[in-house]
Amino acid sequence: MSWLRLLAALAAAGVSTLASATGFDYRLQPVPVADGVYTLIGKSENFSRDNGGNIVNTGFIIAPGGVIVIDSGPSKGYGEQQRAAIAKLTGKPVVQVLLTHAHPDHVLGSQAYPGVPVASLPATTTTLTQSGDALLGNLYRLVGDAMRDTEVRLPNAEAHDGAVTIAGRKLRLIAARGHTDADLMVFDETTRTLFAGDLVFFDRTPTTPNADIPAWLTTLDAIDALPFAALVPGHGPLLRDHAGIAQTRDYLRWLRDSLQGAARRGLDMPEVLQLPVPERFRHLAVLRTEYERSVSHLYPAYELDTLPTIPRSKPK
Ligand SMILES: [Zn+2]
């Protein structure tokens, strides 16, 4: 069969050849976490044209009455391929999308679920309303063609802290903060799977552009106390222990102490950027880039904190 005839046959069968000819293939492979619970593990990299923005973990739960999606990924194309990956495993429709927080790699696939309620914490919706287009523009710049046709779809439902039953599945929604000002975690009571969003990173350096480190450390203690059997971090491999919590805590404490110490010593930002990172963190993916971003985001506040001590004259 000639290519032309093949395309004509596909078109006659209602197959869109345009999307398959030009769309970015994310090659999504659902990883089983527990009975009816899956995660899609993204790459531990920076955003790039090669990864199409898929640096994120998303997930879904096949509930009695339909499928609950946790985070919709970085683009419309990702969301569509996530939906297709779900359809290969179950004939049940997606009935709910839950967004963990406002970062673009987690939320920009929501367009793939028209008519399905998309819920987030109210502050997440506020952030996406105010800054969604800027976040989107940034991803177009970093990722390029894989973002094609992606627009911000704002959440149309509110998630709140507490027990809920969605599609016949008992979930505990946990409203927290620290990575951003609104971080939603989803705990599946049936399998004791915790979708921790970006409150937990594993073997991938935490990102801090909207972080409140003291609040984040407090939240990590609360996560440590949860009775989970599996933990899906926002970035990095699936966990069945507390190692990701411990690693995220260790890194954030070091970052805090290091920046505080540097500010007290009066180092300027270029000097802080040159500080060595301890050996135990050197295996973390994208370490140097994230460390530099963290210094540029966070250091000015640590410097401000030291201001009251500056007027004292130094002994000569
Ligand atoms: Zn994030």
PDB file of C-alpha atoms and ligand atoms in Angstrom:
ATOM      1  CA  MET A   1       0.000   0.000   0.000  1.00  0.00           C
ATOM      2  CA  SER A   2       1.369   3.430  -0.880  1.00  0.00           C
ATOM      3  CA  TRP A   3       1.808   6.022   1.897  1.00  0.00           C
ATOM      4  CA  LEU A   4      -0.915   8.105   0.332  1.00  0.00           C
ATOM      5  CA  ARG A   5      -3.369   5.218   0.351  1.00  0.00           C
ATOM      6  CA  LEU A   6      -2.380   4.304   3.915  1.00  0.00           C
ATOM      7  CA  LEU A   7      -3.011   7.872   5.080  1.00  0.00           C
ATOM      8  CA  ALA A   8      -6.342   7.905   3.244  1.00  0.00           C
ATOM      9  CA  ALA A   9      -7.299   4.620   4.894  1.00  0.00           C
ATOM     10  CA  LEU A  10      -6.324   5.935   8.344  1.00  0.00           C
ATOM     11  CA  ALA A  11      -8.258   9.127   7.746  1.00  0.00           C
ATOM     12  CA  ALA A  12     -11.274   7.091   6.673  1.00  0.00           C
ATOM     13  CA  ALA A  13     -10.962   5.079   9.891  1.00  0.00           C
ATOM     14  CA  GLY A  14     -11.031   8.306  11.874  1.00  0.00           C
ATOM     15  CA  VAL A  15      -7.410   8.079  12.951  1.00  0.00           C
ATOM     16  CA  SER A  16      -5.730  11.425  13.335  1.00  0.00           C
ATOM     17  CA  THR A  17      -2.508  11.208  11.401  1.00  0.00           C
ATOM     18  CA  LEU A  18      -1.559  14.773  12.170  1.00  0.00           C
ATOM     19  CA  ALA A  19      -1.039  14.176  15.896  1.00  0.00           C
ATOM     20  CA  SER A  20       0.978  11.021  15.392  1.00  0.00           C
ATOM     21  CA  ALA A  21       3.058  12.612  12.653  1.00  0.00           C
ATOM     22  CA  THR A  22       3.989  15.725  14.631  1.00  0.00           C
ATOM     23  CA  GLY A  23       3.230  15.075  18.301  1.00  0.00           C
ATOM     24  CA  PHE A  24       5.888  14.387  20.909  1.00  0.00           C
ATOM     25  CA  ASP A  25       5.839  10.758  22.038  1.00  0.00           C
ATOM     26  CA  TYR A  26       6.261  10.625  25.818  1.00  0.00           C
ATOM     27  CA  ARG A  27       6.395   6.801  25.843  1.00  0.00           C
ATOM     28  CA  LEU A  28       4.473   6.722  29.109  1.00  0.00           C
ATOM     29  CA  GLN A  29       4.643   3.404  30.939  1.00  0.00           C
ATOM     30  CA  PRO A  30       2.421   3.086  34.009  1.00  0.00           C
ATOM     31  CA  VAL A  31       4.309   1.524  36.914  1.00  0.00           C
ATOM     32  CA  PRO A  32       2.101  -0.540  39.265  1.00  0.00           C
ATOM     33  CA  VAL A  33       2.304   0.734  42.840  1.00  0.00           C
ATOM     34  CA  ALA A  34      -0.470  -1.324  44.449  1.00  0.00           C
ATOM     35  CA  ASP A  35      -3.777  -2.872  43.428  1.00  0.00           C
ATOM     36  CA  GLY A  36      -5.353  -0.388  40.994  1.00  0.00           C
ATOM     37  CA  VAL A  37      -2.737   2.283  41.719  1.00  0.00           C
ATOM     38  CA  TYR A  38      -0.148   3.388  39.164  1.00  0.00           C
ATOM     39  CA  THR A  39       2.481   6.040  38.681  1.00  0.00           C
ATOM     40  CA  LEU A  40       4.102   7.450  35.549  1.00  0.00           C
ATOM     41  CA  ILE A  41       7.713   8.207  36.403  1.00  0.00           C
ATOM     42  CA  GLY A  42       9.307  11.167  34.634  1.00  0.00           C
ATOM     43  CA  LYS A  43      12.969  11.777  33.960  1.00  0.00           C
ATOM     44  CA  SER A  44      15.217  13.224  36.680  1.00  0.00           C
ATOM     45  CA  GLU A  45      16.363  16.028  34.400  1.00  0.00           C
ATOM     46  CA  ASN A  46      15.819  19.699  33.704  1.00  0.00           C
ATOM     47  CA  PHE A  47      13.131  20.697  31.228  1.00  0.00           C
ATOM     48  CA  SER A  48      14.347  20.125  27.688  1.00  0.00           C
ATOM     49  CA  ARG A  49      13.201  19.606  24.132  1.00  0.00           C
ATOM     50  CA  ASP A  50      14.376  16.000  24.406  1.00  0.00           C
ATOM     51  CA  ASN A  51      12.143  15.137  27.371  1.00  0.00           C
ATOM     52  CA  GLY A  52       9.177  17.259  26.300  1.00  0.00           C
ATOM     53  CA  GLY A  53       8.859  18.555  29.857  1.00  0.00           C
ATOM     54  CA  ASN A  54       8.319  15.104  31.300  1.00  0.00           C
ATOM     55  CA  ILE A  55      10.436  15.494  34.407  1.00  0.00           C
ATOM     56  CA  VAL A  56       7.524  14.791  36.714  1.00  0.00           C
ATOM     57  CA  ASN A  57       5.744  11.860  38.346  1.00  0.00           C
ATOM     58  CA  THR A  58       1.985  11.643  37.915  1.00  0.00           C
ATOM     59  CA  GLY A  59      -0.385   8.891  38.974  1.00  0.00           C
ATOM     60  CA  PHE A  60      -3.832   7.425  38.864  1.00  0.00           C
ATOM     61  CA  ILE A  61      -6.132   5.228  40.898  1.00  0.00           C
ATOM     62  CA  ILE A  62      -8.636   2.882  39.267  1.00  0.00           C
ATOM     63  CA  ALA A  63     -11.583   3.250  41.649  1.00  0.00           C
ATOM     64  CA  PRO A  64     -14.886   1.326  41.555  1.00  0.00           C
ATOM     65  CA  GLY A  65     -16.690   4.191  39.826  1.00  0.00           C
ATOM     66  CA  GLY A  66     -13.947   5.508  37.542  1.00  0.00           C
ATOM     67  CA  VAL A  67     -10.358   6.697  37.464  1.00  0.00           C
ATOM     68  CA  ILE A  68      -8.838   9.410  39.640  1.00  0.00           C
ATOM     69  CA  VAL A  69      -5.844  11.155  38.079  1.00  0.00           C
ATOM     70  CA  ILE A  70      -3.248  12.806  40.296  1.00  0.00           C
ATOM     71  CA  ASP A  71      -1.488  15.550  38.307  1.00  0.00           C
ATOM     72  CA  SER A  72      -1.924  15.885  34.568  1.00  0.00           C
ATOM     73  CA  GLY A  73       1.669  16.531  33.491  1.00  0.00           C
ATOM     74  CA  PRO A  74       3.481  19.286  31.596  1.00  0.00           C
ATOM     75  CA  SER A  75       1.492  19.597  28.343  1.00  0.00           C
ATOM     76  CA  LYS A  76      -1.718  18.845  26.527  1.00  0.00           C
ATOM     77  CA  GLY A  77       0.091  16.076  24.655  1.00  0.00           C
ATOM     78  CA  TYR A  78       1.244  14.508  27.918  1.00  0.00           C
ATOM     79  CA  GLY A  79      -2.294  14.618  29.301  1.00  0.00           C
ATOM     80  CA  GLU A  80      -3.655  12.960  26.176  1.00  0.00           C
ATOM     81  CA  GLN A  81      -1.040  10.230  26.329  1.00  0.00           C
ATOM     82  CA  GLN A  82      -1.654   9.777  30.051  1.00  0.00           C
ATOM     83  CA  ARG A  83      -5.324   9.326  29.269  1.00  0.00           C
ATOM     84  CA  ALA A  84      -4.474   6.804  26.522  1.00  0.00           C
ATOM     85  CA  ALA A  85      -2.184   4.877  28.910  1.00  0.00           C
ATOM     86  CA  ILE A  86      -5.040   4.678  31.416  1.00  0.00           C
ATOM     87  CA  ALA A  87      -7.454   3.484  28.716  1.00  0.00           C
ATOM     88  CA  LYS A  88      -5.133   0.562  27.949  1.00  0.00           C
ATOM     89  CA  LEU A  89      -5.553  -0.666  31.540  1.00  0.00           C
ATOM     90  CA  THR A  90      -9.236  -0.040  32.171  1.00  0.00           C
ATOM     91  CA  GLY A  91     -12.416   0.764  30.306  1.00  0.00           C
ATOM     92  CA  LYS A  92     -13.513   3.028  33.156  1.00  0.00           C
ATOM     93  CA  PRO A  93     -13.648   6.746  32.447  1.00  0.00           C
ATOM     94  CA  VAL A  94     -11.515   9.337  34.220  1.00  0.00           C
ATOM     95  CA  VAL A  95     -13.922  11.006  36.649  1.00  0.00           C
ATOM     96  CA  GLN A  96     -11.624  13.289  38.661  1.00  0.00           C
ATOM     97  CA  VAL A  97      -8.322  15.098  38.227  1.00  0.00           C
ATOM     98  CA  LEU A  98      -6.542  16.244  41.397  1.00  0.00           C
ATOM     99  CA  LEU A  99      -3.671  18.713  41.110  1.00  0.00           C
ATOM    100  CA  THR A 100      -1.012  18.660  43.823  1.00  0.00           C
ATOM    101  CA  HIS A 101       0.301  22.215  43.299  1.00  0.00           C
ATOM    102  CA  ALA A 102       0.645  25.017  40.792  1.00  0.00           C
ATOM    103  CA  HIS A 103       3.962  24.135  39.157  1.00  0.00           C
ATOM    104  CA  PRO A 104       3.546  23.804  35.403  1.00  0.00           C
ATOM    105  CA  ASP A 105       5.017  20.312  34.989  1.00  0.00           C
ATOM    106  CA  HIS A 106       2.187  19.005  37.194  1.00  0.00           C
ATOM    107  CA  VAL A 107      -0.862  20.796  35.823  1.00  0.00           C
ATOM    108  CA  LEU A 108      -0.669  21.658  32.119  1.00  0.00           C
ATOM    109  CA  GLY A 109      -2.103  18.357  30.866  1.00  0.00           C
ATOM    110  CA  SER A 110      -5.547  19.106  32.270  1.00  0.00           C
ATOM    111  CA  GLN A 111      -6.886  20.139  28.840  1.00  0.00           C
ATOM    112  CA  ALA A 112      -6.870  16.436  27.954  1.00  0.00           C
ATOM    113  CA  TYR A 113      -9.804  15.912  30.320  1.00  0.00           C
ATOM    114  CA  PRO A 114     -12.636  18.098  29.027  1.00  0.00           C
ATOM    115  CA  GLY A 115     -15.760  17.725  31.115  1.00  0.00           C
ATOM    116  CA  VAL A 116     -13.881  16.060  33.975  1.00  0.00           C
ATOM    117  CA  PRO A 117     -13.712  18.031  37.235  1.00  0.00           C
ATOM    118  CA  VAL A 118     -10.221  19.315  37.987  1.00  0.00           C
ATOM    119  CA  ALA A 119      -9.716  20.075  41.677  1.00  0.00           C
ATOM    120  CA  SER A 120      -6.925  21.787  43.555  1.00  0.00           C
ATOM    121  CA  LEU A 121      -6.435  23.639  46.801  1.00  0.00           C
ATOM    122  CA  PRO A 122      -7.912  27.166  46.456  1.00  0.00           C
ATOM    123  CA  ALA A 123      -4.499  28.844  46.661  1.00  0.00           C
ATOM    124  CA  THR A 124      -3.283  26.693  43.763  1.00  0.00           C
ATOM    125  CA  THR A 125      -6.125  27.986  41.622  1.00  0.00           C
ATOM    126  CA  THR A 126      -5.266  31.542  42.658  1.00  0.00           C
ATOM    127  CA  THR A 127      -1.634  31.057  41.607  1.00  0.00           C
ATOM    128  CA  LEU A 128      -2.624  29.526  38.270  1.00  0.00           C
ATOM    129  CA  THR A 129      -5.080  32.358  37.645  1.00  0.00           C
ATOM    130  CA  GLN A 130      -2.414  34.982  38.336  1.00  0.00           C
ATOM    131  CA  SER A 131       0.705  33.310  36.958  1.00  0.00           C
ATOM    132  CA  GLY A 132      -0.439  30.376  34.812  1.00  0.00           C
ATOM    133  CA  ASP A 133       0.237  32.083  31.494  1.00  0.00           C
ATOM    134  CA  ALA A 134       3.729  33.136  32.570  1.00  0.00           C
ATOM    135  CA  LEU A 135       4.490  29.579  33.717  1.00  0.00           C
ATOM    136  CA  LEU A 136       3.128  28.273  30.426  1.00  0.00           C
ATOM    137  CA  GLY A 137       5.234  30.704  28.399  1.00  0.00           C
ATOM    138  CA  ASN A 138       8.327  29.615  30.266  1.00  0.00           C
ATOM    139  CA  LEU A 139       7.693  25.958  29.413  1.00  0.00           C
ATOM    140  CA  TYR A 140       7.135  26.796  25.737  1.00  0.00           C
ATOM    141  CA  ARG A 141      10.527  28.467  25.821  1.00  0.00           C
ATOM    142  CA  LEU A 142      12.285  25.546  27.526  1.00  0.00           C
ATOM    143  CA  VAL A 143      10.480  22.613  25.937  1.00  0.00           C
ATOM    144  CA  GLY A 144       9.321  23.886  22.566  1.00  0.00           C
ATOM    145  CA  ASP A 145       7.268  21.773  20.222  1.00  0.00           C
ATOM    146  CA  ALA A 146       5.996  19.220  22.751  1.00  0.00           C
ATOM    147  CA  MET A 147       3.964  22.057  24.275  1.00  0.00           C
ATOM    148  CA  ARG A 148       1.962  22.531  21.068  1.00  0.00           C
ATOM    149  CA  ASP A 149      -1.636  23.658  21.661  1.00  0.00           C
ATOM    150  CA  THR A 150      -1.164  23.627  25.432  1.00  0.00           C
ATOM    151  CA  GLU A 151      -3.120  26.238  27.355  1.00  0.00           C
ATOM    152  CA  VAL A 152      -3.767  26.754  31.046  1.00  0.00           C
ATOM    153  CA  ARG A 153      -6.948  25.003  32.114  1.00  0.00           C
ATOM    154  CA  LEU A 154      -7.872  26.396  35.494  1.00  0.00           C
ATOM    155  CA  PRO A 155      -9.237  24.032  38.144  1.00  0.00           C
ATOM    156  CA  ASN A 156     -13.025  24.148  38.390  1.00  0.00           C
ATOM    157  CA  ALA A 157     -13.387  22.453  41.779  1.00  0.00           C
ATOM    158  CA  GLU A 158     -11.875  22.953  45.216  1.00  0.00           C
ATOM    159  CA  ALA A 159     -10.020  20.300  47.175  1.00  0.00           C
ATOM    160  CA  HIS A 160      -9.959  20.579  50.947  1.00  0.00           C
ATOM    161  CA  ASP A 161      -8.128  18.856  53.751  1.00  0.00           C
ATOM    162  CA  GLY A 162      -9.905  15.753  55.002  1.00  0.00           C
ATOM    163  CA  ALA A 163     -11.449  12.404  54.158  1.00  0.00           C
ATOM    164  CA  VAL A 164     -13.362  12.109  50.897  1.00  0.00           C
ATOM    165  CA  THR A 165     -14.853   9.308  48.865  1.00  0.00           C
ATOM    166  CA  ILE A 166     -14.335   9.767  45.127  1.00  0.00           C
ATOM    167  CA  ALA A 167     -15.742   7.216  42.680  1.00  0.00           C
ATOM    168  CA  GLY A 168     -16.244   4.832  45.596  1.00  0.00           C
ATOM    169  CA  ARG A 169     -12.628   5.097  46.783  1.00  0.00           C
ATOM    170  CA  LYS A 170     -11.774   6.400  50.255  1.00  0.00           C
ATOM    171  CA  LEU A 171      -9.045   9.005  50.059  1.00  0.00           C
ATOM    172  CA  ARG A 172      -7.482  11.331  52.576  1.00  0.00           C
ATOM    173  CA  LEU A 173      -6.660  14.700  51.050  1.00  0.00           C
ATOM    174  CA  ILE A 174      -3.910  16.438  52.984  1.00  0.00           C
ATOM    175  CA  ALA A 175      -3.484  20.184  52.600  1.00  0.00           C
ATOM    176  CA  ALA A 176       0.061  21.230  53.427  1.00  0.00           C
ATOM    177  CA  ARG A 177       2.637  23.822  52.451  1.00  0.00           C
ATOM    178  CA  GLY A 178       6.359  24.288  52.170  1.00  0.00           C
ATOM    179  CA  HIS A 179       7.303  23.417  48.593  1.00  0.00           C
ATOM    180  CA  THR A 180       4.724  26.047  47.599  1.00  0.00           C
ATOM    181  CA  ASP A 181       2.070  27.898  49.583  1.00  0.00           C
ATOM    182  CA  ALA A 182      -0.421  25.119  48.756  1.00  0.00           C
ATOM    183  CA  ASP A 183       0.693  21.502  48.455  1.00  0.00           C
ATOM    184  CA  LEU A 184      -1.957  18.815  48.233  1.00  0.00           C
ATOM    185  CA  MET A 185      -1.131  15.220  49.081  1.00  0.00           C
ATOM    186  CA  VAL A 186      -3.409  12.302  48.237  1.00  0.00           C
ATOM    187  CA  PHE A 187      -3.450   9.275  50.517  1.00  0.00           C
ATOM    188  CA  ASP A 188      -5.257   6.195  49.232  1.00  0.00           C
ATOM    189  CA  GLU A 189      -6.684   4.469  52.308  1.00  0.00           C
ATOM    190  CA  THR A 190      -7.193   1.126  50.495  1.00  0.00           C
ATOM    191  CA  THR A 191      -3.561   0.561  49.543  1.00  0.00           C
ATOM    192  CA  ARG A 192      -1.874   3.107  51.846  1.00  0.00           C
ATOM    193  CA  THR A 193      -0.255   4.801  48.857  1.00  0.00           C
ATOM    194  CA  LEU A 194       0.771   8.406  49.390  1.00  0.00           C
ATOM    195  CA  PHE A 195       1.053  10.752  46.424  1.00  0.00           C
ATOM    196  CA  ALA A 196       3.284  13.322  48.069  1.00  0.00           C
ATOM    197  CA  GLY A 197       3.636  15.772  45.183  1.00  0.00           C
ATOM    198  CA  ASP A 198       6.780  17.874  45.351  1.00  0.00           C
ATOM    199  CA  LEU A 199       6.948  17.781  49.124  1.00  0.00           C
ATOM    200  CA  VAL A 200       9.181  14.743  48.623  1.00  0.00           C
ATOM    201  CA  PHE A 201      11.980  14.437  46.077  1.00  0.00           C
ATOM    202  CA  PHE A 202      14.205  11.381  45.779  1.00  0.00           C
ATOM    203  CA  ASP A 203      17.674  11.315  44.181  1.00  0.00           C
ATOM    204  CA  ARG A 204      16.712  14.527  42.392  1.00  0.00           C
ATOM    205  CA  THR A 205      17.590  17.900  43.883  1.00  0.00           C
ATOM    206  CA  PRO A 206      14.552  19.683  45.368  1.00  0.00           C
ATOM    207  CA  THR A 207      13.368  22.835  43.620  1.00  0.00           C
ATOM    208  CA  THR A 208      12.699  25.894  45.752  1.00  0.00           C
ATOM    209  CA  PRO A 209      11.384  28.830  43.663  1.00  0.00           C
ATOM    210  CA  ASN A 210       8.269  29.139  45.840  1.00  0.00           C
ATOM    211  CA  ALA A 211       9.511  27.306  48.918  1.00  0.00           C
ATOM    212  CA  ASP A 212       9.180  28.155  52.587  1.00  0.00           C
ATOM    213  CA  ILE A 213      11.869  25.932  54.027  1.00  0.00           C
ATOM    214  CA  PRO A 214      10.793  26.007  57.711  1.00  0.00           C
ATOM    215  CA  ALA A 215       7.217  25.158  56.689  1.00  0.00           C
ATOM    216  CA  TRP A 216       8.471  22.428  54.370  1.00  0.00           C
ATOM    217  CA  LEU A 217      10.550  20.858  57.174  1.00  0.00           C
ATOM    218  CA  THR A 218       7.505  20.854  59.462  1.00  0.00           C
ATOM    219  CA  THR A 219       5.448  19.192  56.725  1.00  0.00           C
ATOM    220  CA  LEU A 220       8.113  16.523  56.223  1.00  0.00           C
ATOM    221  CA  ASP A 221       7.769  15.563  59.890  1.00  0.00           C
ATOM    222  CA  ALA A 222       4.027  15.149  59.359  1.00  0.00           C
ATOM    223  CA  ILE A 223       4.608  13.000  56.261  1.00  0.00           C
ATOM    224  CA  ASP A 224       7.033  10.844  58.242  1.00  0.00           C
ATOM    225  CA  ALA A 225       4.191  10.034  60.658  1.00  0.00           C
ATOM    226  CA  LEU A 226       1.764   8.890  57.947  1.00  0.00           C
ATOM    227  CA  PRO A 227       1.149   5.123  57.722  1.00  0.00           C
ATOM    228  CA  PHE A 228       2.058   4.770  54.056  1.00  0.00           C
ATOM    229  CA  ALA A 229       3.183   1.544  52.389  1.00  0.00           C
ATOM    230  CA  ALA A 230       4.264   3.297  49.175  1.00  0.00           C
ATOM    231  CA  LEU A 231       5.191   6.900  48.494  1.00  0.00           C
ATOM    232  CA  VAL A 232       5.136   8.486  45.047  1.00  0.00           C
ATOM    233  CA  PRO A 233       7.476  11.497  45.175  1.00  0.00           C
ATOM    234  CA  GLY A 234       6.954  14.418  42.813  1.00  0.00           C
ATOM    235  CA  HIS A 235      10.304  13.682  41.213  1.00  0.00           C
ATOM    236  CA  GLY A 236      12.457  10.551  41.400  1.00  0.00           C
ATOM    237  CA  PRO A 237      11.840   6.838  41.809  1.00  0.00           C
ATOM    238  CA  LEU A 238       8.885   5.239  43.612  1.00  0.00           C
ATOM    239  CA  LEU A 239       9.553   4.650  47.300  1.00  0.00           C
ATOM    240  CA  ARG A 240       8.392   2.006  49.759  1.00  0.00           C
ATOM    241  CA  ASP A 241      10.238   3.478  52.722  1.00  0.00           C
ATOM    242  CA  HIS A 242      11.053   6.846  54.296  1.00  0.00           C
ATOM    243  CA  ALA A 243      14.319   7.420  52.417  1.00  0.00           C
ATOM    244  CA  GLY A 244      12.915  10.210  50.242  1.00  0.00           C
ATOM    245  CA  ILE A 245      11.585  12.081  53.254  1.00  0.00           C
ATOM    246  CA  ALA A 246      14.935  11.782  55.031  1.00  0.00           C
ATOM    247  CA  GLN A 247      16.868  12.874  51.941  1.00  0.00           C
ATOM    248  CA  THR A 248      14.619  15.871  51.228  1.00  0.00           C
ATOM    249  CA  ARG A 249      14.868  16.935  54.878  1.00  0.00           C
ATOM    250  CA  ASP A 250      18.634  16.512  54.950  1.00  0.00           C
ATOM    251  CA  TYR A 251      19.091  18.618  51.807  1.00  0.00           C
ATOM    252  CA  LEU A 252      16.733  21.393  52.932  1.00  0.00           C
ATOM    253  CA  ARG A 253      18.354  21.594  56.369  1.00  0.00           C
ATOM    254  CA  TRP A 254      21.788  21.806  54.800  1.00  0.00           C
ATOM    255  CA  LEU A 255      20.591  24.463  52.340  1.00  0.00           C
ATOM    256  CA  ARG A 256      19.060  26.514  55.146  1.00  0.00           C
ATOM    257  CA  ASP A 257      22.102  26.241  57.412  1.00  0.00           C
ATOM    258  CA  SER A 258      24.531  26.893  54.587  1.00  0.00           C
ATOM    259  CA  LEU A 259      22.722  30.033  53.380  1.00  0.00           C
ATOM    260  CA  GLN A 260      22.247  31.283  56.937  1.00  0.00           C
ATOM    261  CA  GLY A 261      25.930  30.754  57.681  1.00  0.00           C
ATOM    262  CA  ALA A 262      26.987  32.450  54.468  1.00  0.00           C
ATOM    263  CA  ALA A 263      24.785  35.468  55.188  1.00  0.00           C
ATOM    264  CA  ARG A 264      26.223  35.785  58.687  1.00  0.00           C
ATOM    265  CA  ARG A 265      29.730  35.677  57.256  1.00  0.00           C
ATOM    266  CA  GLY A 266      28.735  38.427  54.811  1.00  0.00           C
ATOM    267  CA  LEU A 267      29.366  36.425  51.634  1.00  0.00           C
ATOM    268  CA  ASP A 268      27.969  37.892  48.445  1.00  0.00           C
ATOM    269  CA  MET A 269      25.932  35.831  46.032  1.00  0.00           C
ATOM    270  CA  PRO A 270      28.762  34.880  43.638  1.00  0.00           C
ATOM    271  CA  GLU A 271      30.712  33.574  46.638  1.00  0.00           C
ATOM    272  CA  VAL A 272      27.722  31.543  47.856  1.00  0.00           C
ATOM    273  CA  LEU A 273      27.351  30.040  44.381  1.00  0.00           C
ATOM    274  CA  GLN A 274      30.931  28.772  44.658  1.00  0.00           C
ATOM    275  CA  LEU A 275      30.420  27.029  48.011  1.00  0.00           C
ATOM    276  CA  PRO A 276      31.014  23.281  47.907  1.00  0.00           C
ATOM    277  CA  VAL A 277      28.008  20.974  48.184  1.00  0.00           C
ATOM    278  CA  PRO A 278      28.582  18.061  50.600  1.00  0.00           C
ATOM    279  CA  GLU A 279      29.617  14.711  49.195  1.00  0.00           C
ATOM    280  CA  ARG A 280      26.372  13.018  50.284  1.00  0.00           C
ATOM    281  CA  PHE A 281      24.335  15.159  47.868  1.00  0.00           C
ATOM    282  CA  ARG A 282      26.602  14.877  44.849  1.00  0.00           C
ATOM    283  CA  HIS A 283      24.630  11.980  43.313  1.00  0.00           C
ATOM    284  CA  LEU A 284      21.408  14.016  43.255  1.00  0.00           C
ATOM    285  CA  ALA A 285      20.253  14.716  39.708  1.00  0.00           C
ATOM    286  CA  VAL A 286      20.506  18.320  38.431  1.00  0.00           C
ATOM    287  CA  LEU A 287      22.326  19.319  41.632  1.00  0.00           C
ATOM    288  CA  ARG A 288      24.340  22.272  40.369  1.00  0.00           C
ATOM    289  CA  THR A 289      21.470  23.873  38.455  1.00  0.00           C
ATOM    290  CA  GLU A 290      19.010  23.569  41.316  1.00  0.00           C
ATOM    291  CA  TYR A 291      21.541  24.724  43.894  1.00  0.00           C
ATOM    292  CA  GLU A 292      22.227  27.844  41.822  1.00  0.00           C
ATOM    293  CA  ARG A 293      18.493  28.481  41.387  1.00  0.00           C
ATOM    294  CA  SER A 294      17.951  28.057  45.130  1.00  0.00           C
ATOM    295  CA  VAL A 295      20.725  30.488  45.994  1.00  0.00           C
ATOM    296  CA  SER A 296      19.307  33.111  43.641  1.00  0.00           C
ATOM    297  CA  HIS A 297      15.761  32.647  44.999  1.00  0.00           C
ATOM    298  CA  LEU A 298      16.483  32.272  48.669  1.00  0.00           C
ATOM    299  CA  TYR A 299      19.728  34.041  49.522  1.00  0.00           C
ATOM    300  CA  PRO A 300      18.439  37.636  49.451  1.00  0.00           C
ATOM    301  CA  ALA A 301      16.012  36.803  52.270  1.00  0.00           C
ATOM    302  CA  TYR A 302      18.791  35.267  54.382  1.00  0.00           C
ATOM    303  CA  GLU A 303      20.884  38.373  53.787  1.00  0.00           C
ATOM    304  CA  LEU A 304      17.978  40.566  54.900  1.00  0.00           C
ATOM    305  CA  ASP A 305      17.671  38.496  58.072  1.00  0.00           C
ATOM    306  CA  THR A 306      21.196  39.467  59.036  1.00  0.00           C
ATOM    307  CA  LEU A 307      20.654  43.202  58.518  1.00  0.00           C
ATOM    308  CA  PRO A 308      20.108  44.140  62.205  1.00  0.00           C
ATOM    309  CA  THR A 309      23.645  42.971  62.958  1.00  0.00           C
ATOM    310  CA  ILE A 310      25.259  44.966  60.154  1.00  0.00           C
ATOM    311  CA  PRO A 311      25.285  48.419  61.852  1.00  0.00           C
ATOM    312  CA  ARG A 312      27.602  47.154  64.612  1.00  0.00           C
ATOM    313  CA  SER A 313      31.115  48.255  63.835  1.00  0.00           C
ATOM    314  CA  LYS A 314      33.583  45.456  63.499  1.00  0.00           C
ATOM    315  CA  PRO A 315      36.568  45.403  65.832  1.00  0.00           C
ATOM    316  CA  LYS A 316      39.773  46.298  64.020  1.00  0.00           C
TER     317      LYS A 316
HETATM  318 ZN    ZN B   1       6.838  21.688  42.209  1.00  0.00          ZN
END
